[in-house]
CSV table of C-alpha atoms and ligand atoms in Angstrom, one decimal:
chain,number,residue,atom,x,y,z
A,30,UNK,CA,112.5,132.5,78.9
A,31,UNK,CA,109.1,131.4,77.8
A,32,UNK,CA,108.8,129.4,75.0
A,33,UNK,CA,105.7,127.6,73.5
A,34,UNK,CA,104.4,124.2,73.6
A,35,UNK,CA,102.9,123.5,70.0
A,36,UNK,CA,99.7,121.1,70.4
A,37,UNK,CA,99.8,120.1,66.9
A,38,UNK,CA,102.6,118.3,67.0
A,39,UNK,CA,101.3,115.8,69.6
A,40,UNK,CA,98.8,113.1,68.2
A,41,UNK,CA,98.8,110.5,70.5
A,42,UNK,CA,98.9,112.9,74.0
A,43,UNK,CA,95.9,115.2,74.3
A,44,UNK,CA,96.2,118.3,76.3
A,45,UNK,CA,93.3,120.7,78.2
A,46,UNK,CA,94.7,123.5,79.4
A,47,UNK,CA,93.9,125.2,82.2
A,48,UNK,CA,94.1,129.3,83.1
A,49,UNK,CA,95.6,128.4,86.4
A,50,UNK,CA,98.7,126.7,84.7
A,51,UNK,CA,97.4,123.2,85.2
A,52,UNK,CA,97.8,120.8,82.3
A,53,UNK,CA,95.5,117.4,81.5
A,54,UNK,CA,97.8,115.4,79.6
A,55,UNK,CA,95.7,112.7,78.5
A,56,UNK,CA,97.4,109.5,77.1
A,57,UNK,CA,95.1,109.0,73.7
A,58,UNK,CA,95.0,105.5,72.0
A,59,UNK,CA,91.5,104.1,74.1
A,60,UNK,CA,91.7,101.5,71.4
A,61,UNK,CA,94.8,100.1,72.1
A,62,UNK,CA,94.8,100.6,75.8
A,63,UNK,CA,96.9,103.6,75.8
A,64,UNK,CA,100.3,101.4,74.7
A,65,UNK,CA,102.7,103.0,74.6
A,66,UNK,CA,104.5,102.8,70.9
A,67,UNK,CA,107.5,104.5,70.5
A,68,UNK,CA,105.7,107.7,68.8
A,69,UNK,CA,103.7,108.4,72.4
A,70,UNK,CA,107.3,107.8,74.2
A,71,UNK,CA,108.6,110.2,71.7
A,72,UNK,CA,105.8,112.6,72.7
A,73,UNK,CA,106.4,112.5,76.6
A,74,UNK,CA,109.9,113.2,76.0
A,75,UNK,CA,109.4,116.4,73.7
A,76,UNK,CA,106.2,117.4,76.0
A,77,UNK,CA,108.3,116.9,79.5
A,78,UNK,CA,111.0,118.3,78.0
A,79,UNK,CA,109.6,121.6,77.0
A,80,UNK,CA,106.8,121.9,79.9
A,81,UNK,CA,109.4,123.2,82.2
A,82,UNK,CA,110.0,126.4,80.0
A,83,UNK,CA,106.4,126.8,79.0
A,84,UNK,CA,105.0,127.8,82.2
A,85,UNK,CA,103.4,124.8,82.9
A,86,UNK,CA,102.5,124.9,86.7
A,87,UNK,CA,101.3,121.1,87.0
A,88,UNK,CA,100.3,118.8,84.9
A,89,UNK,CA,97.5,116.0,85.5
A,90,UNK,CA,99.0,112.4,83.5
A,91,UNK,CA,95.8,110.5,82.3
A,92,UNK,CA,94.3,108.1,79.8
A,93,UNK,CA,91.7,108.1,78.2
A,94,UNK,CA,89.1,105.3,78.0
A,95,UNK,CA,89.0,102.8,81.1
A,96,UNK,CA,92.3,101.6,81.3
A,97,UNK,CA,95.4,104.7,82.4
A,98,UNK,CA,98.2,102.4,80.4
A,99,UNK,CA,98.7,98.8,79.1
A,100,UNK,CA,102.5,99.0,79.1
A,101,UNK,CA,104.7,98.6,76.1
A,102,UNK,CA,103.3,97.9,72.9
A,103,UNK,CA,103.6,94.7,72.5
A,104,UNK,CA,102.2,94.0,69.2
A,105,UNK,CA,104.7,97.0,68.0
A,106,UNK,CA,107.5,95.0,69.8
A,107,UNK,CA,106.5,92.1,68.0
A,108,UNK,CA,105.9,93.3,64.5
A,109,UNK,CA,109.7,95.2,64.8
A,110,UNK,CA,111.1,92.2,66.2
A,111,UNK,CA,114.0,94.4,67.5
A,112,UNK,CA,117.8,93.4,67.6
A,113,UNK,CA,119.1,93.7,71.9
A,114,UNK,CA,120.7,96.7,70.8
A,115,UNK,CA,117.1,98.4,69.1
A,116,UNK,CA,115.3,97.6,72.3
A,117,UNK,CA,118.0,98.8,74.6
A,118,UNK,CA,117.8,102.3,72.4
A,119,UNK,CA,113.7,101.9,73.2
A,120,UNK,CA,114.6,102.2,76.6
A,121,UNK,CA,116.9,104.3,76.6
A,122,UNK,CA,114.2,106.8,75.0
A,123,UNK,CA,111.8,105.6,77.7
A,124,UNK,CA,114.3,106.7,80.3
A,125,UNK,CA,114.6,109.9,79.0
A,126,UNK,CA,111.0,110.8,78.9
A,127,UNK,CA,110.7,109.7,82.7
A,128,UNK,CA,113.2,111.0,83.7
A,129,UNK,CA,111.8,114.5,82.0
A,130,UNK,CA,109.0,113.8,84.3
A,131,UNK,CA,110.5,113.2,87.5
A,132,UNK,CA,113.2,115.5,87.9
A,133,UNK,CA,112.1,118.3,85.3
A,134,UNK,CA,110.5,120.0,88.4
A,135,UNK,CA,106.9,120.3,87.4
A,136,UNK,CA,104.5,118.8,89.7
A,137,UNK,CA,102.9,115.7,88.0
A,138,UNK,CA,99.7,114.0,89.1
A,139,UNK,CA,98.4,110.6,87.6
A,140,UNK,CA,94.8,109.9,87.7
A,141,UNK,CA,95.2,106.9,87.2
A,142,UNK,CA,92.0,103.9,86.5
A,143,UNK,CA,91.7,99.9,85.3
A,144,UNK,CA,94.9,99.2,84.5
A,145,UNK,CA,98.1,100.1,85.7
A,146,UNK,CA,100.6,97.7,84.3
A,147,UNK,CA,104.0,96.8,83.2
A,148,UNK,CA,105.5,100.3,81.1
A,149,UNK,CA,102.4,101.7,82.8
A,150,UNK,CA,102.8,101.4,86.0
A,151,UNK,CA,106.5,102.4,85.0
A,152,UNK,CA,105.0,105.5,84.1
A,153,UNK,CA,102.8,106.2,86.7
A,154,UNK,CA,106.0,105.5,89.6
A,155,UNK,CA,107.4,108.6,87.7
A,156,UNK,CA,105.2,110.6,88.7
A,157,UNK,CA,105.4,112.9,92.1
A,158,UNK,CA,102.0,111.9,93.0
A,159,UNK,CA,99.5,108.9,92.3
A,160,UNK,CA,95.6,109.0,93.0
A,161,UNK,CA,93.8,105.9,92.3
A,162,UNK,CA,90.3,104.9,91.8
A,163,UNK,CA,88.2,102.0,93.1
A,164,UNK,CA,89.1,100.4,89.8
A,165,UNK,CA,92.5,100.9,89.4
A,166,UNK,CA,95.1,97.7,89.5
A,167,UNK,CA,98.8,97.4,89.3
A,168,UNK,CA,100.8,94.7,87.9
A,169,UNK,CA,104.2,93.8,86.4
A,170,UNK,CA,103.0,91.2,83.8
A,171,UNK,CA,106.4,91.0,82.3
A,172,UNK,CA,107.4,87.5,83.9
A,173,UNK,CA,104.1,85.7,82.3
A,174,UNK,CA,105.2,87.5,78.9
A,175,UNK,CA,108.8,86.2,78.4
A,176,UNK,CA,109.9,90.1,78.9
A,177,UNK,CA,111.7,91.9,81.7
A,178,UNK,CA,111.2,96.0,82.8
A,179,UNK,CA,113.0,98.1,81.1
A,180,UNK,CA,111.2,101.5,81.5
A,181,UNK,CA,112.8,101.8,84.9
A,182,UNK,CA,111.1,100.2,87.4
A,183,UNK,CA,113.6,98.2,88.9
A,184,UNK,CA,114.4,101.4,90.0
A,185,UNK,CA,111.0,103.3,91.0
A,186,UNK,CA,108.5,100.2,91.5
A,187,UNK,CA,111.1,98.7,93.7
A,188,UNK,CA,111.3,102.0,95.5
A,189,UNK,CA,107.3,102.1,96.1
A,190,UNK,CA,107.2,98.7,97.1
A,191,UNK,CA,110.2,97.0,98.0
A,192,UNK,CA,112.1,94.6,96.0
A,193,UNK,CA,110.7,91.5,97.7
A,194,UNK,CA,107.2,92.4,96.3
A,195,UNK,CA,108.3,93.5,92.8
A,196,UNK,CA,110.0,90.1,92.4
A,197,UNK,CA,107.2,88.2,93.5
A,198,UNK,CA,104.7,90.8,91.0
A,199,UNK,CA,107.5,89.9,88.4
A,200,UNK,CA,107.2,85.8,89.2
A,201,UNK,CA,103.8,85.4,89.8
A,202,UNK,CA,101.7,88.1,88.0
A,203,UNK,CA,100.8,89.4,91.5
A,204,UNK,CA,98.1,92.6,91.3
A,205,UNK,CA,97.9,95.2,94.0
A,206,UNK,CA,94.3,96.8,94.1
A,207,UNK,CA,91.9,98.9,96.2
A,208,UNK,CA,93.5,100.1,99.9
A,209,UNK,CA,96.2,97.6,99.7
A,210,UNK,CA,97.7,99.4,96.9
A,211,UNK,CA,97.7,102.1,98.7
A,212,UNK,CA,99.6,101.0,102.1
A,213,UNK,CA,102.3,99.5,99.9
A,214,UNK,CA,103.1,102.9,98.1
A,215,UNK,CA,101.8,102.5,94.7
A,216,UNK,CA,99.2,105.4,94.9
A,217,UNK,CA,99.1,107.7,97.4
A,218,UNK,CA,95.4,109.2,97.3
A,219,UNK,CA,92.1,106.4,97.0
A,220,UNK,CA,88.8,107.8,95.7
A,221,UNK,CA,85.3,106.6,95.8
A,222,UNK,CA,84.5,108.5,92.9
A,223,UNK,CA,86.9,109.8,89.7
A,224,UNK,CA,90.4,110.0,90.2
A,225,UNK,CA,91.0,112.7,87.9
A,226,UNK,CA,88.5,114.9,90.0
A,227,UNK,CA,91.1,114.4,92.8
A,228,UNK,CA,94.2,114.8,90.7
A,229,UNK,CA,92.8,118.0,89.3
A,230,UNK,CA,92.2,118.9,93.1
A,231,UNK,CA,95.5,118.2,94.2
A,232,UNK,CA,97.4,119.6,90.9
A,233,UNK,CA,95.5,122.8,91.5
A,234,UNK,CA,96.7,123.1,95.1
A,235,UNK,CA,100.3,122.4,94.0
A,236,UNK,CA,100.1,125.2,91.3
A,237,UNK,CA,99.6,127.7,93.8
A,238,UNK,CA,103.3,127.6,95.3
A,239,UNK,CA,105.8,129.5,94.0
A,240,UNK,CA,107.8,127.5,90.4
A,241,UNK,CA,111.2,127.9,91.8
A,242,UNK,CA,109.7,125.9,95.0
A,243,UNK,CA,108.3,123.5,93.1
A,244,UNK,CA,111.1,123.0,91.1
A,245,UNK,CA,113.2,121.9,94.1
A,246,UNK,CA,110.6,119.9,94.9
A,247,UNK,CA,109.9,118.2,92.3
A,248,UNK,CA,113.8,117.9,91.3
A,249,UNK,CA,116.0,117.8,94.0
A,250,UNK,CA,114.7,115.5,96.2
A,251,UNK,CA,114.5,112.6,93.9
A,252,UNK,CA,118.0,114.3,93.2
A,253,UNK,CA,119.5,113.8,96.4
A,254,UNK,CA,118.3,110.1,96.9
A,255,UNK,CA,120.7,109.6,94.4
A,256,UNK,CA,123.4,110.9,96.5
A,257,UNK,CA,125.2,109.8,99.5
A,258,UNK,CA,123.6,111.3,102.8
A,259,UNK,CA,126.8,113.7,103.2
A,260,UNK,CA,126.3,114.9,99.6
A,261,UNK,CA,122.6,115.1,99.7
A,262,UNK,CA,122.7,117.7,102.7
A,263,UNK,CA,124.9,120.0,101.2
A,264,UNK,CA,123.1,120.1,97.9
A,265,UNK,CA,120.3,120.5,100.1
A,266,UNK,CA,121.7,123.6,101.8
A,267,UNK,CA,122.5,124.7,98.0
A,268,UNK,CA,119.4,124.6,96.8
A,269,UNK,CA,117.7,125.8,99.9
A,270,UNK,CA,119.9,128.8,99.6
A,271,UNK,CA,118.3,129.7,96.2
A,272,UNK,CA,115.0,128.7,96.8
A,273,UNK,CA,114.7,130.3,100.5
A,274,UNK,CA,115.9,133.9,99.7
A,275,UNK,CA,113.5,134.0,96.5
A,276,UNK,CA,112.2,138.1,96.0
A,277,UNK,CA,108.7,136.0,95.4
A,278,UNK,CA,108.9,134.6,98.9
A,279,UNK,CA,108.7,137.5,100.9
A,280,UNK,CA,105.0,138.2,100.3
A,281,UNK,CA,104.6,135.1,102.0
A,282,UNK,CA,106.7,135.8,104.6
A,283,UNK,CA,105.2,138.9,105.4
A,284,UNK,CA,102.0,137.0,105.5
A,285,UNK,CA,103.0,135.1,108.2
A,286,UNK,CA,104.8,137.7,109.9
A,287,UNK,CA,101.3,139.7,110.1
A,288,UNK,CA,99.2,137.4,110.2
A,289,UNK,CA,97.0,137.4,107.6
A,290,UNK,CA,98.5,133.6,106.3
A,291,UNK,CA,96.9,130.7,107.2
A,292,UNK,CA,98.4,128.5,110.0
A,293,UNK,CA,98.9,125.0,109.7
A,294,UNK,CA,95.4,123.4,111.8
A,295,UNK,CA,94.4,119.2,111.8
A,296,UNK,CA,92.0,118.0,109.1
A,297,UNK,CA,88.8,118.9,110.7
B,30,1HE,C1,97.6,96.3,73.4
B,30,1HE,C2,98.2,96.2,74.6
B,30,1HE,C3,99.6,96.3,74.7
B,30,1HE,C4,96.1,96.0,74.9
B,30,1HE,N1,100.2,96.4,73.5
B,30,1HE,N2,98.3,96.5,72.2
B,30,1HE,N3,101.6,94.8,79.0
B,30,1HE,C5,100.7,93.8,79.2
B,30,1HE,O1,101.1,92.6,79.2
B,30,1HE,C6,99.3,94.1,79.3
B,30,1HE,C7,98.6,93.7,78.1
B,30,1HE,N4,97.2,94.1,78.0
B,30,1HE,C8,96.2,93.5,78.8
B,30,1HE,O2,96.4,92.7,79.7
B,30,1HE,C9,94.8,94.0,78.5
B,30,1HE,O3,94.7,94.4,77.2
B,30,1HE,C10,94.3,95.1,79.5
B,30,1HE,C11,94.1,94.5,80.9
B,30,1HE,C12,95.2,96.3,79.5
B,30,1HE,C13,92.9,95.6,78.9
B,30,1HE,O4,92.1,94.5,78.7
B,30,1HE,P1,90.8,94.7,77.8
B,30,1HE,O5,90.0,93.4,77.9
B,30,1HE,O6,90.1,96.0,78.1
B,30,1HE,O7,91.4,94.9,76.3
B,30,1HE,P2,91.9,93.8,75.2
B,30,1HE,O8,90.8,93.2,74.5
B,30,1HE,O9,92.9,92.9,75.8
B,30,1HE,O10,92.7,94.8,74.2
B,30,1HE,C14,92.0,95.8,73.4
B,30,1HE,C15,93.0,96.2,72.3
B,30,1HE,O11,94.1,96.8,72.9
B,30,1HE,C16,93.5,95.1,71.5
B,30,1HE,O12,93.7,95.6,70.2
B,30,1HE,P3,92.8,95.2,69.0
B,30,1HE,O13,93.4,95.9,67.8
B,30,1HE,O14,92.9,93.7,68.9
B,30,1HE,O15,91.4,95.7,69.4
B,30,1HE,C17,94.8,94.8,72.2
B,30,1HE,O16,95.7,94.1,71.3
B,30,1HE,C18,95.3,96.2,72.5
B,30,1HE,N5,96.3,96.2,73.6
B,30,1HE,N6,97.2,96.0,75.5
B,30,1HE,C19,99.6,96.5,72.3
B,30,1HE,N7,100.3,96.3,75.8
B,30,1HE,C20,110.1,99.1,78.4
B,30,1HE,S1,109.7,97.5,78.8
B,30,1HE,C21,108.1,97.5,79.4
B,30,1HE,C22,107.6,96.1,79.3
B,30,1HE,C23,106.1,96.0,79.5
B,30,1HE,O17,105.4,96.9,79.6
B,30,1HE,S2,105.5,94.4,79.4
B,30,1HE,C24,103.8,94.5,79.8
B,30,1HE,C25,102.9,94.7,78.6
C-alpha cells in the first residue's frame, strides 16, 4: 500500500528528496518569515497525512531563509478578522496537521535557526527531535500580542519546559537561546555550525531502522503518555508484540546472535 506524494500540489512546502527515504521539507515563504497562513497549515496536514503511506523514512522540517517559523500569520489573522468560532476551526486544522506529525510514526527532525516562536515553536515541539543552531531562539510572543496558543502548546511547550516557564514565556516575552535552551528541553542537539547538516545526520541514522520500529516509536510513545500508567503498559506489551516478532527483525537478530552486529560502545 504505496501511494504517491504529488509535489505539485504543495506551493508553500518545498520538498528534496532523498534515495535513502529521507525527506527535506522546507517551510517556503522567506519573505514572510515562514508564517504560517492557513494554505501552509493545509499543506502539513495533506503532506503528514500521506507521508506515512508514501514510504517516507524521515523527514527533515525546515525553513527557508534565516528565520525556521514566525508563528501564525498575523497579518492573515488580521485581514480575516475571524469570528471565535473561524479561529477555533483554524486550530482545529492546526491540530490536525501536528498531530499528523507526531503520532503518524515517521521520524521528524527540525533544523531549526533565528526564530522559533509562537505557532513556530508549536511546530517545532511536534516534532520527535529538535537540533538547533547558535542562532536559533524560542519565544511565546503571544502575551505581548493580545493572543493566546492555540496550535497546541499548552500541551507540548509545557511538556518541554514546564508550565512555570511557559507562563512566565507567555507574561513576559521570555526567549530561551544558545545551551540554555537546550537544558530546558526545547532542542535536543546544539551545533556550531548548520543545523540542517545535523538534522540530515541524525534523520539519516533514524531511516536505517526498520518502519514498523519506527512507527512505534514515533506513535506509541507519545500514545501512551496519554494513557494512565496501567493502560500504557499493556498497549506497550501490544505493540511490542507486533513490532518484536517482525519477519524483518530477524536479520538483525541473527546479527547479534553471530556476531557480526555492532555492540553498543561509549562515545569515544
Ligand atoms: C509576518 C510574521 C507573522 C513576520 N505573520 N507576517 N508571531 C510573532 O509575534 C512573531 C512576529 N514576527 C517577528 O517578531 C519578526 O518578524 C521575526 C523575529 C520573526 C523576524 O524579524 P525580521 O526583522 O527578520 O523580519 P520583519 O521585518 O519583522 O518581517 C519581515 C516580513 O515578514 C514582514 O512582511 P513585509 O511584507 O512587510 O515585508 C512581516 O510582516 C512578515 N512577518 N512575521 C505575518 N507572524 C494558532 S495560534 C498561534 C499564535 C501565534 O503564533 S502568535 C505569535 C505570532
Amino acid at each position: 500500500m504505496t501511494v504517491e506524494i504529488d509535489q505539485s500540489r504543495f506551493e508553500n512546502l518545498a520538498f528534496d528528496v532523498h534515495d535513502d527515504g529521507v525527506w527535506v521539507v522546507t517551510l517556503n515563504r522567506p519573505t514572510k518569515r515562514n508564517a504560517l497562513d492557513l494554505a501552509t497549515i493545509d499543506e502539513l496536514v495533506d503532506f503528514f497525512a500521506t507521508a506515512p503511506r508514501a514510504g517516507v523514512k524521515a523527514v527533515v522540517l525546515a525553513g527557508s531563509g534565516d528565520h525556521f517559523c514566525a508563528g501564525l500569520d498575523l497579518i492573515e489573522h488580521h485581514d480575516a478578522d475571524r469570528s471565535p468560532a473561524d479561529f477555533m476551526h483554524v486550530c482545529l486544522r492546526w491540530h490536525e496537521a501536528f498531530n499528523k506529525m507526531e503520532y503518524g510514526g515517521v521520524p521528524v527532525i527540525a533544523a531549526l535557526q533565528g526564530a522559533v516562536v509562537g505557532g513556530g515553536l508549536e511546530l517545532a515541539s511536534s516534532a520527535h527531535i529538535r537540533v538547533m543552531d547558535q542562532s536559533t531562539y524560542f519565544g511565546l510572543p503571544e502575551g505581548q500580542r493580545g493572543l493566546f496558543t492555540g496550535g497546541g502548546a499548552t500541551i507540548r511547550v509545557a511538556d518541554l519546559v514546564g508550565k512555570a516557564r511557559m507562563i512566565d514565556m507567555m507574561l513576559t516575552g521570555r526567549v530561551y537561546q544558545g545551551q540554555e535552551a537546550v537544558d530546558l528541553g526545547l532542542a535536543q542537539y546544539i551545533v556550531e555550525g548548520s543545523s540542517m547538516d545535523k538534522a540530515m545526520d541524525l534523520a539519516r541514522r533514524a531511516a536505517q531502522n526498520l518502519p514498523l520500529t519506527n512507527f512505534a516509536i514515533c506513535s506509541a510513545i507519545s500514545h501512551m503518555q496519554n494513557m494512565s500508567s496501567f493502560d500504557a503498559a499493556y498497549s506497550e506489551a501490544v505493540v511490542a508484540g507486533v513490532v518484536n516478532t517482525q519477519p524483518a527483525a530477524r536479520e538483525r537478530l541473527a546479527a547479534f546472535a553471530d556476531k557480526t552486529a555492532a555492540r553498543v560502545r561509549p562515545n569515544s
